[in-house]
Coordinates of C-alpha atoms in Angstrom, one line a residue:
X1 CA -29.9 41.5 -28.3
X2 CA -28.9 38.9 -30.8
X3 CA -31.2 38.7 -33.8
X4 CA -30.1 35.3 -35.1
X5 CA -30.5 31.8 -33.7
X6 CA -27.1 30.2 -32.9
X7 CA -27.1 27.8 -35.8
X8 CA -25.6 27.7 -39.2
X9 CA -27.7 29.7 -41.8
X10 CA -27.5 29.0 -45.5
X11 CA -27.5 32.0 -47.8
X12 CA -28.1 31.8 -51.6
X13 CA -25.5 31.6 -54.4
X14 CA -22.1 33.0 -55.3
X15 CA -20.1 35.0 -52.8
X16 CA -16.8 36.6 -52.6
X17 CA -15.2 38.2 -49.7
X18 CA -14.1 41.7 -50.1
X19 CA -11.2 42.3 -47.7
X20 CA -11.0 46.0 -47.5
X21 CA -8.1 46.2 -45.4
X22 CA -4.9 47.8 -45.7
X23 CA -1.7 46.1 -46.4
X24 CA 1.3 46.7 -48.6
X25 CA 4.2 44.6 -49.7
X26 CA 7.7 45.4 -48.7
X27 CA 9.0 45.0 -52.3
X28 CA 8.4 47.1 -55.4
X29 CA 4.8 47.2 -56.7
X30 CA 3.8 44.6 -59.2
X31 CA 3.3 45.5 -62.9
X32 CA 0.2 47.4 -63.8
X33 CA -3.2 45.7 -63.9
X34 CA -6.4 46.9 -65.6
X35 CA -9.1 48.4 -63.5
X36 CA -12.7 49.2 -64.5
X37 CA -13.7 52.8 -63.8
X38 CA -17.1 54.2 -63.2
X39 CA -18.2 57.5 -64.6
X40 CA -17.6 60.4 -62.3
X41 CA -20.5 61.5 -60.1
X42 CA -22.2 64.8 -60.9
X43 CA -20.8 67.9 -59.5
X44 CA -23.0 68.9 -56.6
X45 CA -21.3 72.0 -55.4
X46 CA -19.0 74.7 -57.0
X47 CA -15.3 74.1 -56.4
X48 CA -13.4 75.8 -53.6
X49 CA -10.8 78.4 -54.2
X50 CA -7.5 76.6 -53.4
X51 CA -5.0 78.2 -51.0
X52 CA -1.7 77.3 -52.5
X53 CA 0.6 75.2 -50.4
X54 CA 3.5 75.4 -52.8
X55 CA 5.1 77.7 -50.3
X56 CA 4.1 79.9 -47.4
X57 CA 3.4 83.0 -49.4
X58 CA -0.3 82.9 -48.6
X59 CA 0.5 83.3 -44.9
X60 CA 2.0 85.9 -42.6
X61 CA 5.6 85.3 -41.4
X62 CA 6.2 82.6 -38.8
X63 CA 8.9 81.6 -36.3
X64 CA 10.0 78.7 -38.5
X65 CA 7.9 75.9 -37.0
X66 CA 5.8 75.6 -40.2
X67 CA 7.2 73.9 -43.2
X68 CA 5.9 72.9 -46.7
X69 CA 6.4 69.2 -47.7
X70 CA 4.8 66.7 -50.1
X71 CA 3.9 64.0 -47.6
X72 CA 3.4 63.6 -43.9
X73 CA 3.8 60.8 -41.4
X74 CA 3.6 60.5 -37.6
X75 CA 3.8 57.3 -35.6
X76 CA 0.3 56.8 -34.1
X77 CA 1.9 54.9 -31.1
X78 CA 4.2 57.6 -29.9
X79 CA 2.8 60.6 -27.9
X80 CA 3.4 63.9 -29.7
X81 CA 5.8 62.3 -32.1
X82 CA 7.1 64.7 -34.7
X83 CA 5.4 64.9 -38.1
X84 CA 7.9 63.8 -40.7
X85 CA 7.8 65.3 -44.1
X86 CA 9.0 64.3 -47.6
X87 CA 10.6 67.0 -49.8
X88 CA 8.1 68.7 -52.0
X89 CA 4.9 70.8 -51.9
X90 CA 1.3 70.5 -51.0
X91 CA 1.3 69.8 -47.3
X92 CA 2.0 72.0 -44.2
X93 CA 3.6 70.5 -41.2
X94 CA 4.0 72.0 -37.7
X95 CA 6.7 70.9 -35.3
X96 CA 6.8 73.5 -32.6
X97 CA 9.4 74.0 -29.9
X98 CA 9.8 76.3 -27.0
X99 CA 11.6 78.8 -29.3
X100 CA 9.5 78.3 -32.4
X101 CA 5.7 78.1 -31.8
X102 CA 4.0 80.7 -33.9
X103 CA 0.4 80.4 -35.1
X104 CA -0.2 80.4 -38.9
X105 CA -2.3 83.3 -40.1
X106 CA -3.5 83.8 -43.6
X107 CA -2.9 87.1 -45.4
X108 CA -6.4 86.8 -46.7
X109 CA -9.1 88.2 -44.5
X110 CA -12.7 86.9 -44.6
X111 CA -16.2 87.6 -43.5
X112 CA -18.8 84.9 -44.3
X113 CA -17.0 81.8 -45.4
X114 CA -17.2 78.2 -46.2
X115 CA -14.0 76.3 -45.9
X116 CA -12.6 72.8 -46.0
X117 CA -9.2 71.2 -45.1
X118 CA -7.7 68.0 -44.2
X119 CA -5.6 67.6 -41.0
X120 CA -3.4 65.0 -39.4
X121 CA -2.9 64.9 -35.6
X122 CA 0.1 63.4 -33.8
X123 CA -0.9 61.2 -30.8
X124 CA -1.9 63.4 -27.9
X125 CA -1.5 66.6 -30.0
X126 CA -3.6 69.8 -29.9
X127 CA -4.4 72.6 -32.3
X128 CA -7.3 74.6 -33.6
X129 CA -8.8 76.4 -36.6
X130 CA -9.8 80.0 -35.7
X131 CA -12.3 81.7 -38.0
X132 CA -11.3 85.4 -38.3
X133 CA -8.5 84.5 -35.8
X134 CA -11.2 84.7 -33.1
X135 CA -13.6 81.7 -33.1
X136 CA -12.0 78.2 -32.6
X137 CA -13.0 74.8 -33.9
X138 CA -10.8 72.5 -31.8
X139 CA -8.3 70.1 -33.4
X140 CA -7.2 67.4 -31.0
X141 CA -6.2 63.8 -30.9
X142 CA -9.6 62.6 -29.5
X143 CA -9.5 59.1 -30.9
X144 CA -11.6 56.7 -28.8
X145 CA -13.0 59.4 -26.4
X146 CA -16.5 58.2 -25.5
X147 CA -18.1 61.4 -24.3
X148 CA -16.3 64.4 -25.9
X149 CA -16.7 67.9 -24.5
X150 CA -15.9 71.2 -26.2
X151 CA -12.2 70.7 -25.7
X152 CA -12.2 67.6 -27.9
X153 CA -11.8 67.4 -31.7
X154 CA -14.6 69.3 -33.5
X155 CA -15.7 71.2 -30.3
X156 CA -16.4 74.9 -30.5
X157 CA -14.0 76.0 -27.8
X158 CA -15.3 77.8 -24.7
X159 CA -14.8 81.5 -23.9
X160 CA -12.8 82.4 -20.8
X161 CA -13.2 84.9 -18.0
X162 CA -10.8 85.0 -15.0
X163 CA -13.2 87.0 -13.0
X164 CA -15.7 84.1 -12.9
X165 CA -15.7 81.6 -10.0
X166 CA -13.5 78.5 -10.2
X167 CA -15.1 75.8 -12.3
X168 CA -17.0 78.5 -14.3
X169 CA -14.2 80.5 -15.9
X170 CA -14.7 78.6 -19.2
X171 CA -18.2 79.1 -20.6
X172 CA -20.3 79.0 -23.8
X173 CA -18.4 76.0 -25.2
X174 CA -20.2 73.6 -27.5
X175 CA -19.2 69.9 -27.6
X176 CA -19.4 68.0 -30.9
X177 CA -22.7 66.0 -31.4
X178 CA -20.6 62.8 -31.3
X179 CA -16.9 61.8 -31.6
X180 CA -16.1 61.5 -35.3
X181 CA -12.4 61.5 -34.9
X182 CA -10.0 59.1 -36.6
X183 CA -6.8 57.6 -35.2
X184 CA -3.7 59.8 -34.9
X185 CA -1.6 59.9 -38.1
X186 CA -4.6 59.5 -40.4
X187 CA -5.9 62.3 -42.6
X188 CA -9.2 63.7 -41.4
X189 CA -11.6 66.0 -43.2
X190 CA -13.2 69.2 -41.8
X191 CA -15.8 71.5 -43.4
X192 CA -17.0 74.7 -41.7
X193 CA -19.7 77.1 -42.8
X194 CA -19.2 80.4 -40.9
X195 CA -21.3 83.5 -40.7
X196 CA -19.4 86.6 -39.6
X197 CA -20.8 89.1 -37.0
X198 CA -22.8 92.0 -38.4
X199 CA -22.1 95.7 -37.7
X200 CA -24.0 98.9 -38.4
X201 CA -22.5 102.0 -40.0
X202 CA -21.3 103.2 -36.6
X203 CA -19.4 100.0 -35.9
X204 CA -22.0 98.6 -33.4
X205 CA -22.5 94.9 -33.5
X206 CA -26.0 94.0 -34.7
X207 CA -25.7 90.3 -34.9
X208 CA -23.4 87.7 -33.4
X209 CA -21.2 85.4 -35.4
X210 CA -22.5 81.8 -36.1
X211 CA -21.1 78.4 -37.0
X212 CA -23.8 77.5 -39.4
X213 CA -22.5 74.0 -40.0
X214 CA -19.4 72.0 -39.0
X215 CA -18.8 68.6 -40.5
X216 CA -16.0 66.3 -39.3
X217 CA -15.2 63.2 -41.4
X218 CA -18.7 63.3 -43.1
X219 CA -20.6 63.7 -39.8
X220 CA -22.4 67.0 -39.0
X221 CA -21.3 67.8 -35.5
X222 CA -22.7 71.4 -35.2
X223 CA -25.6 73.2 -36.7
X224 CA -26.3 76.9 -36.4
X225 CA -24.4 77.7 -33.2
X226 CA -24.4 81.3 -32.1
X227 CA -21.1 82.8 -30.9
X228 CA -21.4 85.6 -28.5
X229 CA -17.7 86.5 -28.6
X230 CA -14.2 85.3 -29.3
X231 CA -13.2 81.9 -27.8
X232 CA -10.3 81.3 -25.5
X233 CA -6.8 81.9 -26.8
X234 CA -8.1 83.8 -29.8
X235 CA -5.5 86.0 -31.7
X236 CA -7.8 89.1 -31.4
X237 CA -9.8 90.1 -28.3
X238 CA -12.3 92.3 -30.3
X239 CA -14.8 91.4 -33.0
X240 CA -14.7 92.8 -36.5
X241 CA -16.5 92.2 -39.9
X242 CA -13.4 90.4 -41.3
X243 CA -10.3 88.7 -40.1
X244 CA -7.7 86.1 -41.1
X245 CA -7.9 82.3 -40.8
X246 CA -5.6 81.0 -38.1
X247 CA -4.2 77.6 -37.4
X248 CA -2.8 77.2 -33.8
X249 CA 0.8 76.3 -33.8
X250 CA 2.0 76.2 -30.2
X251 CA 0.3 73.1 -28.8
X252 CA 1.7 70.2 -30.8
X253 CA 2.6 68.6 -34.1
X254 CA 0.1 68.4 -36.9
X255 CA -0.2 68.5 -40.7
X256 CA -2.6 70.4 -42.9
X257 CA -3.4 70.0 -46.6
X258 CA -6.1 70.8 -49.3
X259 CA -7.3 74.1 -47.8
X260 CA -10.2 75.4 -49.8
X261 CA -12.4 78.5 -49.3
X262 CA -15.6 80.0 -50.6
X263 CA -15.9 83.7 -49.4
X264 CA -19.5 84.8 -49.5
X265 CA -21.1 88.2 -50.1
X266 CA -24.7 89.4 -49.7
X267 CA -25.3 89.2 -53.4
X268 CA -28.2 86.9 -54.6
X269 CA -30.0 85.8 -57.7
X270 CA -33.6 86.9 -58.0
X271 CA -36.6 86.1 -60.3
X272 CA -38.5 89.0 -61.9
X273 CA -42.2 89.1 -62.6
X274 CA -43.3 85.9 -64.3
X275 CA -46.2 84.4 -66.2
X276 CA -47.3 80.8 -66.0
X277 CA -49.4 78.5 -68.2
X278 CA -50.8 75.2 -66.9
X279 CA -51.6 72.3 -69.3
X280 CA -53.8 69.3 -68.6
X281 CA -52.1 66.1 -69.8
X282 CA -54.2 63.0 -70.4
X283 CA -51.8 60.2 -69.6
X284 CA -48.4 59.5 -68.2
X285 CA -45.4 59.8 -70.5
X286 CA -43.4 56.8 -71.6
X287 CA -40.4 58.2 -69.8
X288 CA -40.4 60.6 -66.9
X289 CA -38.7 63.4 -68.9
X290 CA -41.2 63.4 -71.8
X291 CA -42.0 67.1 -71.6
X292 CA -44.4 67.9 -74.5
X293 CA -44.1 70.8 -76.9
X294 CA -46.3 73.3 -75.0
X295 CA -46.5 75.6 -78.0
X296 CA -48.9 73.1 -79.6
X297 CA -51.2 72.9 -76.6
X298 CA -53.9 75.1 -75.2
X299 CA -53.4 76.0 -71.5
X300 CA -56.2 75.3 -69.0
X301 CA -55.0 78.1 -66.8
X302 CA -52.8 81.2 -67.1
X303 CA -51.7 83.9 -64.8
X304 CA -48.9 86.1 -63.4
X305 CA -46.8 85.3 -60.3
X306 CA -43.9 86.8 -58.4
X307 CA -42.8 83.4 -57.0
X308 CA -41.9 79.9 -58.2
X309 CA -44.2 77.6 -56.2
X310 CA -45.8 74.2 -56.4
X311 CA -49.0 76.0 -55.5
X312 CA -49.3 77.7 -58.9
X313 CA -51.8 74.9 -59.7
X314 CA -54.2 72.8 -57.6
X315 CA -53.6 69.8 -59.9
X316 CA -51.7 66.9 -58.2
X317 CA -50.8 64.8 -61.2
X318 CA -50.6 64.7 -65.0
X319 CA -50.1 68.3 -65.8
X320 CA -47.4 70.5 -67.4
X321 CA -46.3 74.0 -66.6
X322 CA -44.5 76.7 -68.6
X323 CA -43.1 79.5 -66.4
X324 CA -41.5 82.5 -68.2
X325 CA -39.8 85.6 -66.8
X326 CA -36.5 87.2 -66.0
X327 CA -33.7 86.2 -63.7
X328 CA -31.2 88.8 -62.3
X329 CA -27.6 87.5 -62.5
X330 CA -25.4 89.7 -60.1
X331 CA -22.0 88.7 -61.5
X332 CA -20.6 87.0 -64.5
X333 CA -19.2 83.5 -63.7
X334 CA -20.0 79.9 -63.0
X335 CA -23.4 78.9 -61.5
X336 CA -24.6 75.5 -60.3
X337 CA -28.3 74.7 -60.5
X338 CA -30.2 71.8 -58.9
X339 CA -33.8 70.8 -58.4
X340 CA -36.3 68.8 -56.4
X341 CA -39.1 67.9 -58.7
X342 CA -41.5 65.0 -59.0
X343 CA -41.3 64.8 -62.7
X344 CA -39.3 66.1 -65.6
X345 CA -37.9 69.7 -65.4
X346 CA -35.9 71.9 -67.8
X347 CA -34.5 75.4 -67.2
X348 CA -33.4 77.6 -70.0
X349 CA -31.7 81.0 -69.5
X350 CA -31.4 83.3 -72.5
X351 CA -32.2 80.3 -74.7
X352 CA -29.4 78.2 -73.2
X353 CA -30.4 75.0 -71.4
X354 CA -28.9 75.1 -67.9
X355 CA -30.7 72.2 -66.3
X356 CA -32.3 69.1 -67.6
X357 CA -33.7 66.7 -64.9
X358 CA -35.1 63.4 -66.2
X359 CA -37.5 62.9 -63.3
X360 CA -36.9 59.2 -63.2
X361 CA -35.5 59.2 -59.7
X362 CA -37.6 59.1 -56.6
X363 CA -38.2 62.4 -54.9
X364 CA -35.9 61.9 -51.9
X365 CA -33.5 64.8 -52.4
X366 CA -31.9 67.1 -54.9
X367 CA -31.0 65.9 -58.4
X368 CA -30.4 67.3 -61.8
X369 CA -27.2 69.2 -60.9
X370 CA -25.6 71.2 -63.7
X371 CA -22.9 73.9 -63.8
X372 CA -23.1 76.7 -66.4
X373 CA -21.5 80.0 -67.2
X374 CA -23.8 83.0 -67.1
X375 CA -23.4 86.7 -67.9
X376 CA -24.3 89.4 -65.4
X377 CA -27.5 91.3 -65.9
X378 CA -31.2 90.6 -66.5
X379 CA -31.7 87.5 -68.5
X380 CA -34.9 85.8 -69.8
X381 CA -35.7 82.4 -68.6
X382 CA -38.1 79.5 -69.2
X383 CA -38.9 76.7 -66.8
X384 CA -40.7 73.7 -68.3
X385 CA -42.2 71.1 -65.8
X386 CA -44.0 67.8 -66.3
X387 CA -45.7 66.5 -63.2
X388 CA -46.1 62.8 -63.0
X389 CA -49.1 60.7 -61.8
X390 CA -48.1 60.5 -58.1
X391 CA -50.7 62.8 -56.6
X392 CA -49.3 62.1 -53.1
X393 CA -45.9 63.5 -54.0
X394 CA -46.1 67.2 -54.6
X395 CA -43.2 69.6 -54.5
X396 CA -41.1 71.8 -56.7
X397 CA -37.8 73.4 -55.8
X398 CA -34.9 75.1 -57.6
X399 CA -31.6 76.0 -56.0
X400 CA -28.5 77.8 -57.2
X401 CA -24.9 78.5 -56.1
X402 CA -22.7 81.1 -57.7
X403 CA -19.6 83.3 -57.4
X404 CA -19.6 84.7 -53.9
X405 CA -23.2 83.4 -53.5
X406 CA -23.9 80.6 -51.0
X407 CA -26.4 78.0 -52.2
X408 CA -29.9 79.6 -52.1
X409 CA -33.4 78.7 -53.1
X410 CA -35.2 80.4 -56.0
X411 CA -38.6 78.9 -55.0
X412 CA -41.1 80.1 -52.4
X413 CA -41.0 78.8 -48.9
X414 CA -43.0 75.6 -48.6
X415 CA -42.7 74.7 -52.2
X416 CA -40.4 71.7 -51.8
X417 CA -41.9 68.5 -50.8
X418 CA -42.1 68.4 -47.0
X419 CA -40.5 65.1 -45.8
X420 CA -41.2 64.0 -42.2
X421 CA -38.4 64.6 -39.7
X422 CA -38.2 61.1 -38.4
X423 CA -36.0 60.5 -35.4
X424 CA -33.6 57.4 -35.5
X425 CA -34.9 54.1 -34.1
X426 CA -31.7 53.0 -32.5
X427 CA -30.8 49.3 -32.2
X428 CA -28.5 48.9 -29.2
X429 CA -25.9 46.2 -28.8
X430 CA -26.1 43.7 -25.9
X431 CA -23.4 44.3 -23.3
X432 CA -22.3 40.6 -23.4
X433 CA -22.7 39.5 -27.0
X434 CA -22.7 40.8 -30.6
X435 CA -25.9 41.7 -32.4
X436 CA -26.3 40.7 -36.0
X437 CA -29.2 41.9 -38.2
X438 CA -30.1 41.4 -41.9
X439 CA -31.1 44.4 -43.9
X440 CA -30.4 46.6 -46.9
X441 CA -27.2 48.8 -46.8
X442 CA -26.2 51.7 -48.9
X443 CA -22.5 51.6 -50.1
X444 CA -21.0 53.9 -52.7
X445 CA -24.5 55.0 -53.8
X446 CA -25.6 51.4 -54.4
X447 CA -28.2 49.5 -52.3
X448 CA -26.9 46.1 -51.2
X449 CA -29.7 43.7 -50.4
X450 CA -27.8 40.6 -49.0
X451 CA -26.1 42.1 -46.0
X452 CA -25.6 41.6 -42.3
X453 CA -24.8 44.5 -40.0
X454 CA -22.9 43.4 -36.9
X455 CA -22.6 45.3 -33.7
X456 CA -20.0 44.5 -31.1
X457 CA -20.1 45.2 -27.3
X458 CA -16.7 46.9 -27.8
X459 CA -18.4 49.7 -29.8
X460 CA -16.9 48.8 -33.1
X461 CA -19.2 47.6 -35.9
X462 CA -19.4 46.6 -39.5
X463 CA -21.6 45.5 -42.3
X464 CA -20.9 42.8 -44.8
X465 CA -22.4 41.8 -48.2
X466 CA -23.0 38.0 -48.0
X467 CA -23.8 37.8 -51.7
X468 CA -20.5 39.3 -52.7
X469 CA -18.5 38.4 -49.6
X470 CA -17.6 42.0 -49.3
X471 CA -16.8 44.1 -46.2
X472 CA -18.7 47.3 -46.8
X473 CA -18.5 49.8 -43.9
X474 CA -16.9 50.0 -40.5
X475 CA -17.8 52.4 -37.7
X476 CA -17.6 53.2 -34.0
X477 CA -20.0 54.5 -31.4
X478 CA -23.7 53.7 -31.5
X479 CA -24.8 50.7 -33.6
X480 CA -27.7 51.0 -36.1
X481 CA -30.7 53.1 -37.0
X482 CA -33.4 50.6 -38.1
X483 CA -36.3 53.1 -38.5
X484 CA -36.5 52.7 -42.3
X485 CA -36.7 48.9 -41.8
X486 CA -39.0 48.6 -38.8
X487 CA -41.1 51.8 -38.7
X488 CA -42.6 54.1 -41.4
X489 CA -41.1 51.9 -44.1
X490 CA -40.7 53.7 -47.4
X491 CA -38.7 53.2 -50.5
X492 CA -35.1 52.8 -49.2
X493 CA -35.6 50.6 -46.1
X494 CA -32.0 50.9 -45.2
X495 CA -30.0 49.9 -42.1
X496 CA -28.0 53.1 -41.3
X497 CA -24.9 53.2 -39.2
X498 CA -25.4 55.6 -36.2
X499 CA -21.7 56.3 -35.7
X500 CA -19.2 57.9 -38.1
X501 CA -18.7 55.4 -40.9
X502 CA -15.7 54.5 -43.0
X503 CA -16.6 53.2 -46.4
X504 CA -14.5 50.3 -47.7
X505 CA -14.1 49.3 -51.3
X506 CA -16.8 46.6 -51.5
X507 CA -15.0 44.3 -53.9
X508 CA -15.1 40.5 -53.5
X509 CA -12.5 39.3 -51.1
X510 CA -11.7 36.0 -52.8
X511 CA -11.1 35.2 -56.5
X512 CA -9.5 32.5 -58.6
X513 CA -7.1 34.4 -60.9
X514 CA -5.6 33.1 -64.1
X515 CA -2.4 34.8 -63.0
X516 CA -1.1 37.0 -60.3
X517 CA -1.6 40.1 -62.4
X518 CA -5.0 39.2 -63.8
X519 CA -7.7 41.9 -63.1
X520 CA -9.7 41.5 -59.9
X521 CA -13.4 40.8 -60.5
X522 CA -16.0 43.4 -59.6
X523 CA -18.4 40.7 -58.5
X524 CA -18.4 36.9 -58.0
X525 CA -21.2 35.8 -60.2
X526 CA -23.7 33.1 -59.4
X527 CA -21.7 30.4 -61.2
X528 CA -18.2 31.4 -60.1
X529 CA -15.8 29.2 -58.2
X530 CA -16.6 30.8 -54.8
X531 CA -20.0 29.9 -53.4
X532 CA -21.6 30.9 -50.2
X533 CA -21.9 28.3 -47.4
X534 CA -23.9 30.6 -45.2
X535 CA -22.7 31.5 -41.7
X536 CA -22.6 30.3 -38.2
X537 CA -22.6 32.2 -34.9
X538 CA -20.0 31.9 -32.1
X539 CA -21.1 31.6 -28.5
X540 CA -20.9 35.4 -28.2
X541 CA -23.0 36.0 -31.3
X542 CA -20.3 36.9 -33.9
X543 CA -20.9 35.5 -37.4
X544 CA -18.3 33.3 -39.1
X545 CA -19.0 33.5 -42.8
X546 CA -18.5 30.3 -44.8
X547 CA -17.5 29.9 -48.4
X548 CA -17.0 26.8 -50.5
X549 CA -14.3 26.6 -53.1
X550 CA -13.8 23.2 -54.7
X551 CA -13.7 20.8 -51.8
X552 CA -12.4 23.4 -49.3
X553 CA -14.2 25.7 -46.9
X554 CA -13.1 29.2 -46.1
X555 CA -14.0 30.7 -42.8
X556 CA -14.1 34.4 -42.3
X557 CA -14.4 35.7 -38.7
X558 CA -14.3 39.4 -37.8
X559 CA -14.0 40.4 -34.1
X560 CA -13.4 43.5 -32.1
X561 CA -10.7 44.4 -29.7
X562 CA -11.9 47.3 -27.4
X563 CA -8.6 48.0 -25.7
X564 CA -6.9 48.5 -29.0
X565 CA -9.9 49.9 -30.9
X566 CA -9.6 47.7 -34.0
X567 CA -11.5 45.1 -35.9
X568 CA -9.5 41.9 -36.5
X569 CA -10.2 39.5 -39.3
X570 CA -9.2 35.8 -39.3
X571 CA -9.3 33.8 -42.6
X572 CA -8.8 30.1 -42.2
X573 CA -9.2 27.2 -44.7
X574 CA -10.4 23.7 -44.0
X575 CA -9.5 21.3 -46.8
X576 CA -7.3 21.8 -49.8
X577 CA -7.9 24.9 -52.0
X578 CA -7.6 24.8 -55.8
X579 CA -4.6 26.6 -57.3
X580 CA -4.5 30.4 -57.7
X581 CA -7.1 31.3 -55.0
X582 CA -6.2 34.9 -53.9
X583 CA -7.3 37.1 -51.0
X584 CA -7.8 40.9 -51.6
X585 CA -6.9 42.6 -48.4
X586 CA -7.3 46.2 -49.6
X587 CA -8.0 48.4 -52.6
X588 CA -7.7 52.1 -53.0
X589 CA -6.0 55.1 -54.5
X590 CA -2.7 54.0 -52.9
X591 CA -1.3 51.6 -50.4
X592 CA 1.9 52.4 -48.4
X593 CA 3.9 50.5 -45.9
X594 CA 4.7 52.8 -43.1
X595 CA 8.0 53.1 -41.1
X596 CA 6.3 51.5 -38.0
X597 CA 5.4 48.4 -40.1
X598 CA 1.7 49.1 -40.5
X599 CA 0.0 49.8 -43.8
X600 CA -1.8 53.0 -44.8
X601 CA -4.7 52.5 -47.2
X602 CA -6.4 54.8 -49.6
X603 CA -4.3 58.0 -49.0
X604 CA -4.0 57.3 -45.3
X605 CA -7.7 56.8 -44.7
X606 CA -7.1 53.9 -42.3
X607 CA -4.4 51.5 -41.1
X608 CA -4.0 47.8 -41.7
X609 CA -1.8 45.7 -39.4
X610 CA -0.8 42.2 -40.2
X611 CA -0.6 39.4 -37.6
X612 CA 2.7 38.1 -38.9
X613 CA 3.4 35.6 -41.7
X614 CA 4.2 36.4 -45.3
X615 CA 3.9 39.9 -46.7
X616 CA 1.1 40.5 -49.2
X617 CA 1.9 42.1 -52.6
X618 CA 1.0 45.5 -53.8
X619 CA 0.0 45.7 -57.4
X620 CA -1.6 48.4 -59.6
X621 CA -1.0 51.7 -61.2
X622 CA -1.0 55.3 -60.2
X623 CA -4.5 56.1 -58.9
X624 CA -5.4 52.6 -57.9
X625 CA -3.6 49.8 -56.0
X626 CA -4.6 46.5 -54.6
X627 CA -3.1 44.4 -51.8
X628 CA -3.3 40.7 -52.4
X629 CA -2.1 37.5 -50.9
X630 CA -2.2 33.9 -52.1
X631 CA -4.8 32.0 -50.0
X632 CA -3.8 28.7 -51.6
X633 CA -0.3 29.1 -50.2
X634 CA -1.3 30.7 -46.9
X635 CA -4.5 29.0 -45.5
X636 CA -4.4 31.0 -42.2
X637 CA -4.3 34.8 -42.3
X638 CA -5.0 37.4 -39.7
X639 CA -5.0 41.2 -39.9
X640 CA -6.7 44.2 -38.4
X641 CA -8.2 47.5 -39.4
X642 CA -7.6 50.7 -37.3
X643 CA -9.3 54.0 -38.2

């Protein structure tokens, strides 16, 4: 299905092509350049406890196959290539042999646990994370596997029984919902929320262990999976309330870093008996967080309640509420509060403001996050709430996370706004030609309105901001969820990638710089030197984006190579470019040229391979680097992204 006619299409004003690709120069980095920074996003979860990787002291003794280094590299083209390390600390590498192949077990033992880590697999390598040393989430080089089973990366490995018939010895395995794996040699991120089995006072199991949530590279691949016993090759055959973390070390090379844990207990916060006052308000506030001084108003309704609920009042709009009571804090420490509220909300504990939500954002999810330190014990609290005029949006929710306390609701069931559970409306790609569709795209929290999403028969896809000439996201697998655009249209109306997406930097790809070290622009501007010339479609439906600079035309063509699993980009120029026109190939925390000649971008999040020709230059400072190449001097450039 090709959404566009095969003709050139003109798109409105200024554009600049963001070439989020990864390249690095062979020489030393250029002198520092300035870079605008955005304010940090709000903290939406309490920090993990970090397991130190300065040495192996946090782990039980090994055979010597595990080593602490500062950096790791493995050649993605060589099967089970060793993981090479650079002297230093912060990264674990495993290079097992026949003589040295021990697993890595923590000295810490855990029950309920949330954990995260980053891992790097050698090509063809195999490992696993065992919760309590018993229940495995598989680590494997599963890059490019179309239909993963439980033995592939992210799978919850099967159990094993030799007494069962052939073909049935492995059972109760759980494949990942989809393949979210990255290429070998890249860092991948894994988060696991685990609930330990329960036992009574006599040691009898009363509830099975559960994988409450497993997220691989930002994609939820498991949700609430019950585990009836230890998986195959577990370190322990029995089940207990606690056990160590284990990383399998006898199946192949890998690297691990940034291990964080949140051990959970059965402690909870609770609200004591409460009183409420409802106030009728005549008109909407000038701003959403205009909560009036309730002390000067007469309530229209008062009462007592044992729950925080949106049903404390029948009013649907233009009212205020004051809720007062006590909150039981089980342990002194840091707590993180958040809310869902259609209107302004403030929470005070013992007179201290711990949450202030302006209510100006649409009610589509949690907001108003704030971390605060609280003392253990019974504390007085006040909750002030201003409901806005939207009678059809009604909901009130309050959440908290604390020391040893998983995120929990403080509101009654049913109090949050109930959003419909819409299923994706999948747009499939034609088997013979690319599919291209206009729509809105979310990138780094910002909605881009002048975009095209392009799906390739090879199963590799991308979207592109035509207004900024910026490559936004790349992904593999299924193409696009268009439900928000074509059915039940609401506020966002987004085109959403169906496969695991890699977010690129979103900066303009082309710029005319006053000098090689001049700052790269954040946008092109309507009157800048680079102007959109629209796009045209090839015979197989792939867009070629056109840009006018002076009297020259830049053509930008992105295509997919299924056999090599990469997106290739060709930049060509017709006519003579003005002086000092540059191409930004990549931008990120760091850019490194690897021993095999490829480039690793943004802390080894993806690879960039060049198609020959001059090497680009790396410029920047610690924490931000850019890879650029003179387009004026090099009117034909080709490179590829691999992830």
